[in-house]
Coordinates of C-alpha atoms and ligand atoms in Angstrom, one line a residue:
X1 CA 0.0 0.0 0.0
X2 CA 2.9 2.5 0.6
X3 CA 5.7 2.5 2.8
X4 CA 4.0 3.6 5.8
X5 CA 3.6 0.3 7.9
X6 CA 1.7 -0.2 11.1
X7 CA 4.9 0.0 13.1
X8 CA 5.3 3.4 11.8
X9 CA 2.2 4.6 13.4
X10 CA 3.0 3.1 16.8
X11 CA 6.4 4.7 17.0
X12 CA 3.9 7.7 15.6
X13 CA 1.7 7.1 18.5
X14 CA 4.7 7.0 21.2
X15 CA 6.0 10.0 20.0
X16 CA 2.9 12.1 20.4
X17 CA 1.9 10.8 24.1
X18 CA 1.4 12.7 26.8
X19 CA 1.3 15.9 24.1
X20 CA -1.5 15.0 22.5
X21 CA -5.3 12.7 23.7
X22 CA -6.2 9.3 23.1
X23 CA -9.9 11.0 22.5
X24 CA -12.9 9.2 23.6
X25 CA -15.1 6.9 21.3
X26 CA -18.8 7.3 22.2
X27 CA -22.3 5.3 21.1
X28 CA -24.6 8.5 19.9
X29 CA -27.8 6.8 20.6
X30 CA -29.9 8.8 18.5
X31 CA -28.3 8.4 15.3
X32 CA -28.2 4.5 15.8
X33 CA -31.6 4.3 16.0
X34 CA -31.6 6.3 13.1
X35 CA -28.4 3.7 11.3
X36 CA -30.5 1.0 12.3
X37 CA -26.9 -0.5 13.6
X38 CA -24.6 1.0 16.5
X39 CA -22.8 4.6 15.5
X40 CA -20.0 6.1 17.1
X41 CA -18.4 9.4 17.4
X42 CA -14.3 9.7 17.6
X43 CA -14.4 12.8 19.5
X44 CA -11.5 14.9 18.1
X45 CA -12.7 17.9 19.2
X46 CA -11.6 17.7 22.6
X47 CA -7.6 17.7 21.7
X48 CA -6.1 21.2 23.5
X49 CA -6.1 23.0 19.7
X50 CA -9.7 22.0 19.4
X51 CA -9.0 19.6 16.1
X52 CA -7.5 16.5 15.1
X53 CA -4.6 18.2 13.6
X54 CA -2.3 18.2 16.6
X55 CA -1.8 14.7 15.8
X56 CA -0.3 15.3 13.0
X57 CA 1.8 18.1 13.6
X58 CA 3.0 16.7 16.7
X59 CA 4.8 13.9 15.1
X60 CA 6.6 16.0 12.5
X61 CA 7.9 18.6 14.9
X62 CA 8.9 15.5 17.6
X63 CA 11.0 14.1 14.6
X64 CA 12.3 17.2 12.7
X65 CA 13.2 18.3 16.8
X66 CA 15.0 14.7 17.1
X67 CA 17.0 15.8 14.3
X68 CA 17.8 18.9 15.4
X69 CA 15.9 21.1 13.8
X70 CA 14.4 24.3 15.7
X71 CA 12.7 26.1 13.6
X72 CA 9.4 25.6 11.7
X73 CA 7.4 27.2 9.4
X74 CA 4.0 27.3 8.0
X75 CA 1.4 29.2 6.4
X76 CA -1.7 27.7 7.4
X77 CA -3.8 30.3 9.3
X78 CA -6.4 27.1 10.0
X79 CA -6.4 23.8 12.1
X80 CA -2.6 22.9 10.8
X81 CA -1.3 26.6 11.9
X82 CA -2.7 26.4 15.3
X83 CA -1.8 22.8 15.8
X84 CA 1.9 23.4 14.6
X85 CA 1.9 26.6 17.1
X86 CA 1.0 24.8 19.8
X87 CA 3.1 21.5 19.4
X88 CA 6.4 23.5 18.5
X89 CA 5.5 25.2 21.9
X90 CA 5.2 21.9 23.5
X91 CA 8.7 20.8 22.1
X92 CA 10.5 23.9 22.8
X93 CA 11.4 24.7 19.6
X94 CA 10.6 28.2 17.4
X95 CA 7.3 28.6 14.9
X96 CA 6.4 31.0 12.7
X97 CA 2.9 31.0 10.2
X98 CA 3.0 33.5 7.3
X99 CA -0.1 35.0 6.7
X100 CA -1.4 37.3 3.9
X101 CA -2.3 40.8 5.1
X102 CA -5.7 40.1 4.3
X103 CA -6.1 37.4 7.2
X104 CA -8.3 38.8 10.3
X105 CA -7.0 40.4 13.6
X106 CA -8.6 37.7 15.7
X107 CA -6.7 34.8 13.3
X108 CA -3.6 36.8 14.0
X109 CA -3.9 37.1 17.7
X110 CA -5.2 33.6 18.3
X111 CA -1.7 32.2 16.5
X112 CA 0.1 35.3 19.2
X113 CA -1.6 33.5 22.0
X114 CA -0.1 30.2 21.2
X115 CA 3.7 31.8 21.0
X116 CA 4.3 31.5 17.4
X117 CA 5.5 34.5 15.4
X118 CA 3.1 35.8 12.9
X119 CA 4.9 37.1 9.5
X120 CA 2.5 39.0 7.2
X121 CA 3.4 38.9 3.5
X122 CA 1.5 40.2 0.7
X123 CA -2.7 39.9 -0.3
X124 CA -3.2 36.6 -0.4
X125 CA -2.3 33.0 0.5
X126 CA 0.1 32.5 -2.3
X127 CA 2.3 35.1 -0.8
X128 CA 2.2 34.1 2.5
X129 CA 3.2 30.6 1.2
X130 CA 6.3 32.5 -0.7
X131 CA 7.0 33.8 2.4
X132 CA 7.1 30.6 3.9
X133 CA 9.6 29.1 1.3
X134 CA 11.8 32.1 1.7
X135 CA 11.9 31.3 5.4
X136 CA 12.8 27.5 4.2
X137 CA 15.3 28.7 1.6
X138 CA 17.3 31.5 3.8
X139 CA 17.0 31.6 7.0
X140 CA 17.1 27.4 7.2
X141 CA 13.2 26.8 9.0
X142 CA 11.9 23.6 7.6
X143 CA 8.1 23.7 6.0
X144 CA 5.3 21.2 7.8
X145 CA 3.3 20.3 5.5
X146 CA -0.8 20.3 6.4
X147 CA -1.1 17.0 5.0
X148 CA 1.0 15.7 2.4
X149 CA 4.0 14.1 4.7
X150 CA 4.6 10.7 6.1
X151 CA 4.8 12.3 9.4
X152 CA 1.9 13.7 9.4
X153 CA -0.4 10.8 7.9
X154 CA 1.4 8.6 10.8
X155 CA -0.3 11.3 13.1
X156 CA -3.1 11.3 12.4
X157 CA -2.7 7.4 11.8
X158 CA -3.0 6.9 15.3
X159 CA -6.5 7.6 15.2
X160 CA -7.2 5.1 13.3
X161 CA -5.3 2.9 15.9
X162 CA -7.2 4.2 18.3
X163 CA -10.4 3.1 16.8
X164 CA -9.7 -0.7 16.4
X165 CA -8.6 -1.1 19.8
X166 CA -11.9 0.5 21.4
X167 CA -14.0 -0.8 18.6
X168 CA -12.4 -4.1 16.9
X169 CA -15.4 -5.5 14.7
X170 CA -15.8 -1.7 13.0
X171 CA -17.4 -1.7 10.1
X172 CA -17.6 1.8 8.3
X173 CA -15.4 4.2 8.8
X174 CA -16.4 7.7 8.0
X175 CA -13.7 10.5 7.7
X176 CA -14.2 14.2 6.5
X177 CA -12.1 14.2 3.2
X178 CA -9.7 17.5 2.1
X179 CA -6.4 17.2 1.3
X180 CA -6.3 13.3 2.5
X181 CA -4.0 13.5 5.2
X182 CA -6.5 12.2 7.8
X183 CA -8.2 10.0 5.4
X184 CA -5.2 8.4 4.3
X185 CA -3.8 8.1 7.9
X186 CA -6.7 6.4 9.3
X187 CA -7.5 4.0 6.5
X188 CA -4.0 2.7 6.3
X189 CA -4.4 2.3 10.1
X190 CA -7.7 0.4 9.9
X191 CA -7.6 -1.6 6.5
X192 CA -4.6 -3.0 8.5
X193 CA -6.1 -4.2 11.6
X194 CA -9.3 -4.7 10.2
X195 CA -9.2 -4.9 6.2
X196 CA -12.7 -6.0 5.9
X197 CA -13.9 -2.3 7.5
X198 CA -15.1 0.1 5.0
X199 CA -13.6 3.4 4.5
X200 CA -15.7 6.3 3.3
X201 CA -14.6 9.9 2.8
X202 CA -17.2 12.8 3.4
X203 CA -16.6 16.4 1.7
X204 CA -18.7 19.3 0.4
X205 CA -20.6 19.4 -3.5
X206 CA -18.3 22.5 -4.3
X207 CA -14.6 23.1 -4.4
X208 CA -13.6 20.0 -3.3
X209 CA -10.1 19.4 -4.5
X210 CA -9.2 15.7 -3.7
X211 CA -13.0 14.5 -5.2
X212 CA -12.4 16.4 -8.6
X213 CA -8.7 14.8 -8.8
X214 CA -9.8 11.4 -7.9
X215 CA -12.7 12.2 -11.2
X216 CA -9.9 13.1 -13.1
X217 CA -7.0 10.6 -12.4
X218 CA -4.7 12.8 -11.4
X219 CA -4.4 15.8 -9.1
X220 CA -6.1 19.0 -10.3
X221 CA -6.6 22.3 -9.4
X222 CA -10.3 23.7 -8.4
X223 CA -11.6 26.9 -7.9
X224 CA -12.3 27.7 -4.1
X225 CA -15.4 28.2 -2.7
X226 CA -17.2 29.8 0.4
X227 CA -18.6 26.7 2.8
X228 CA -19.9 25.8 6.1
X229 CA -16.9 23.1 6.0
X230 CA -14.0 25.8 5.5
X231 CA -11.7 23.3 7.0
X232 CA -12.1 21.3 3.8
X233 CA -11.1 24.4 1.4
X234 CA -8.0 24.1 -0.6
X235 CA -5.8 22.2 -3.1
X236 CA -4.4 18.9 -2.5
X237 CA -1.4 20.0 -4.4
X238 CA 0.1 19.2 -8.6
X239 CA 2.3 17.7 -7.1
X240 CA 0.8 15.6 -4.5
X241 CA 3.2 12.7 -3.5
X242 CA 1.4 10.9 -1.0
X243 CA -2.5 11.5 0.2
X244 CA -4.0 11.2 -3.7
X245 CA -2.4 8.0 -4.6
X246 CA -3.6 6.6 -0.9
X247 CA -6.7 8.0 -0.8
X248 CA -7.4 6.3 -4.5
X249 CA -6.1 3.1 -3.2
X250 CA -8.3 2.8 0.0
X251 CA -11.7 5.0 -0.5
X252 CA -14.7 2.7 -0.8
X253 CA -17.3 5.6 -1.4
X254 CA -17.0 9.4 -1.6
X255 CA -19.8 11.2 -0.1
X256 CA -21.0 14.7 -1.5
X257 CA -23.0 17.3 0.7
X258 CA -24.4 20.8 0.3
X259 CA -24.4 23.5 2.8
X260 CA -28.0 23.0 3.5
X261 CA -27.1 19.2 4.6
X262 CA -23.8 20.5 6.7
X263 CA -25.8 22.9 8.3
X264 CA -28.6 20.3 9.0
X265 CA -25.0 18.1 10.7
X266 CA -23.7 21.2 12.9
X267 CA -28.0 21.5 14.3
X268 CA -28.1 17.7 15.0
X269 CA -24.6 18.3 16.8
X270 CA -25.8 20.9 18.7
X271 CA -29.2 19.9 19.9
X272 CA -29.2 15.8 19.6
X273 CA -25.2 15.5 20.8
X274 CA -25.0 18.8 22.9
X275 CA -21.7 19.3 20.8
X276 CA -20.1 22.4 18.9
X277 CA -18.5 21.5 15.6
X278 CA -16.9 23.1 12.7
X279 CA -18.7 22.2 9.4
X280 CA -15.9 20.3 8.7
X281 CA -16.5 17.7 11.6
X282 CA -20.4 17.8 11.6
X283 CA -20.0 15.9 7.4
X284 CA -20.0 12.2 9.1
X285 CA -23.5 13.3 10.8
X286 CA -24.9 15.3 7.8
X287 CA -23.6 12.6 5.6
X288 CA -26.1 9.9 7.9
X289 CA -28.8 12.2 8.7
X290 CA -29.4 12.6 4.6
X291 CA -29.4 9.1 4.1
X292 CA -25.7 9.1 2.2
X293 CA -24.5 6.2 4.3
X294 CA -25.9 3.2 3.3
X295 CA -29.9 1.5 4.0
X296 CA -29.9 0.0 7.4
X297 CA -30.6 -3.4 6.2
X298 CA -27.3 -3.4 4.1
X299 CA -25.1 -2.5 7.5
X300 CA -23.5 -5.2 9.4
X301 CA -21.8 -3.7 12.2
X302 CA -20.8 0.0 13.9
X303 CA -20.0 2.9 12.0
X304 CA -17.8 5.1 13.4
X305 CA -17.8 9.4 12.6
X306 CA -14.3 10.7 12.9
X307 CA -15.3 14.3 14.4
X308 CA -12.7 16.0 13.7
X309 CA -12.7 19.7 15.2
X310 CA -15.0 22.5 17.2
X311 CA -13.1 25.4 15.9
X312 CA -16.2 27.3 14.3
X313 CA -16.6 31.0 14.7
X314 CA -19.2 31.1 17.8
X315 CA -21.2 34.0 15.9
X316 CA -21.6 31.7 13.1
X317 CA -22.6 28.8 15.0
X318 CA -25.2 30.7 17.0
X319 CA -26.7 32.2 13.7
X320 CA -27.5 28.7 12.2
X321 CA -29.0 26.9 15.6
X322 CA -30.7 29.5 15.3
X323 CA -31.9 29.7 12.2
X324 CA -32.7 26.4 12.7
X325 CA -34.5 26.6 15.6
X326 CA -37.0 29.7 14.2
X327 CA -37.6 27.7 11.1
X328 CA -39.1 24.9 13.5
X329 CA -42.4 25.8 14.3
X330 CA -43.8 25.9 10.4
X331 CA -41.5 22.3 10.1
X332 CA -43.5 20.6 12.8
X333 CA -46.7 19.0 11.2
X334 CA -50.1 20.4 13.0
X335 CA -50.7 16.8 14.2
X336 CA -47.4 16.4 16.0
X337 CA -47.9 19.8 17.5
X338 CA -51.5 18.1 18.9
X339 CA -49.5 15.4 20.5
X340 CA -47.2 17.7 21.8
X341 CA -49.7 19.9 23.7
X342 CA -51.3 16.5 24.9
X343 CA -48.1 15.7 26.0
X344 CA -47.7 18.8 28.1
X345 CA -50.8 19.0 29.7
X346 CA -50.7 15.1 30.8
Ligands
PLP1 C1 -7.8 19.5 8.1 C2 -9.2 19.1 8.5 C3 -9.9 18.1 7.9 C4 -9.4 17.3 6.7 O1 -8.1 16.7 6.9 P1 -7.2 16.4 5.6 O2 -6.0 15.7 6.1 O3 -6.8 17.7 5.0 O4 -8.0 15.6 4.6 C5 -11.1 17.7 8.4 N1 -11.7 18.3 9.5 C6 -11.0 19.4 10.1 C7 -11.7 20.0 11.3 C8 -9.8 19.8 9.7 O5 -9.1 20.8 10.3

């Protein structure tokens, strides 16, 4: 499959302990009566940076640290920035995350918090990602990747270990999908320990890089739109060396949602799960609540919902609960409303 091997993502695994959770794994038991068969949420969003990520990153810093190395570089003002601040914190060593002049006071102040340095280069991502290079090129930082490293597939590998051991006869595994790092992390881990599990990634209808490319046979560039699931926005890269060829070899099914449907996720979330989620992490739900996940009769055992992160703009989040929650009233059919009232009064 590649030369990542299970070993790699225990030596991953020991690297990142004690810096990073072994996140719980929890029955949700109103969308398994909805499944028809046991579901399961892998809880990522309780890791310190809010997001699966800090797997990741925390195994390429511990290894570029090992080998001396003490200064990183990256221009990811998302997830990967924060997680890569915090775990080059952790280790003691220097980060800094080029960002465009464009990006938001708040984005630039939340990356201060976690003591990286913030360089500000040019309008727009491309030259903040210049910037980053020039870093690599004269001034000897090294780049970490958001997703297209062994070290950082191993990372977030260790979720997938994670899930076998709490949950050994999994059946479906369902992982949001952007630029592949988790997805191929996690079903390298699992089609290993468990090859008959299925592997299904989850990402939005528009601008969705590593779907388009997996269309086309080959990496290819897409234009990027606004979504609910920003942390899915992005390329997967021309020259993509690792996460397309994976994710080709191990994706059973490739799931396609629009905002409405995401929304519909971060609602059931909110109110069913009493969790806040990032677009991004609420795709496993959305993808289940519309039906995207198979008929009940065809499942055979627990799905499992990689959740991977919380870190949604709280204005934002209140805006669609609530949205949601105005648009009830006319949603609710005039006989349930009866039984309601009957309820109340009994
Ligand atoms: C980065 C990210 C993903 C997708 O991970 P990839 O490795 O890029 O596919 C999913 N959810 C959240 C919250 C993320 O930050």
């Amino acid at each position: 499959m590649s030369d990542l091997s299970l070993a790699d993502f225990f030596r991953a695994r020991l690297r990142i302990r004690g810096r990073v959770l072994r996140t719980p794994l929890v029955e949700s038991p109103v969308l398994s009566a909805l499944a028809g068969t046991p579901v399961y949420l892998k809880l990522e969003t309780v890791q310190p940076t809010g997001s699966f990520k800090l797997r990741g990153a925390t195994n390429a810093l511990a290894r570029l640290a090992e080998a001396g190395c003490r200064r990183v570089v990256t221009a990811s003002t998302g997830n990967h920035g924060r997680a890569v601040a915090h775990a080059a914190r952790a280790l003691g060593i220097e980060a800094a995350v080029c960002m465009s002049s464009l990006v938001p006071p708040n984005k630039i102040e939340a990356v201060r918090a976690l003591g990286a340095q913030v360089h500000i280069a040019g309008k727009s991502q491309d030259d903040a990602q210049r910037e980053a290079q020039r870093l690599v090129r004269d001034e000897g930082y090294a780049y970490v990747p958001p997703f297209d490293h062994p070290d950082v597939i191993a990372g977030q590998a260790t979720i997938g270990l994670e899930i076998v051991e709490d949950l050994p006869d999994v059946e479906h595994v369902v992982v949001p999908l952007s630029g592949g790092g988790l997805f191929a992390g996690v079903a390298l881990a699992v089609k290993r320990s468990a090859p008959a599990a299925r592997l299904t990634g989850v990402t939005m209808e528009r601008g969705a890089a590593m779907h388009a490319s997996l269309a086309a046979g080959k990496p290819v560039l897409v234009d990027e739109v606004e979504t609910l699931a920003d942390s899915l926005g992005g390329g997967i890269g021309l020259d993509n060396g690792y996460t397309f060829s994976l994710t080709r070899e191990l994706i059973d099914s490739v799931v396609l949602l629009d905002e409405a449907s995401i929304a519909r996720g971060i609602v059931h979330a909110y109110e069913s799960e009493r969790l806040v989620l990032e677009g991004a992490a609420a795709v496993g739900i959305a993808a289940l609540l519309a039906g995207h996940l198979g008929d009940a009769s065809a499942a055979r055992g627990p799905i499992v919902l990689i959740v991977t992160g919380a870190n949604i703009d709280m204005n934002q989040h209140r805006r669609i609960v609530g949205a949601a929650g105005e648009a009830k009233p006319e949603t609710i059919p005039e006989a349930e409303l009866e039984t309601k009232r009957e309820g109340a009064n009994a």
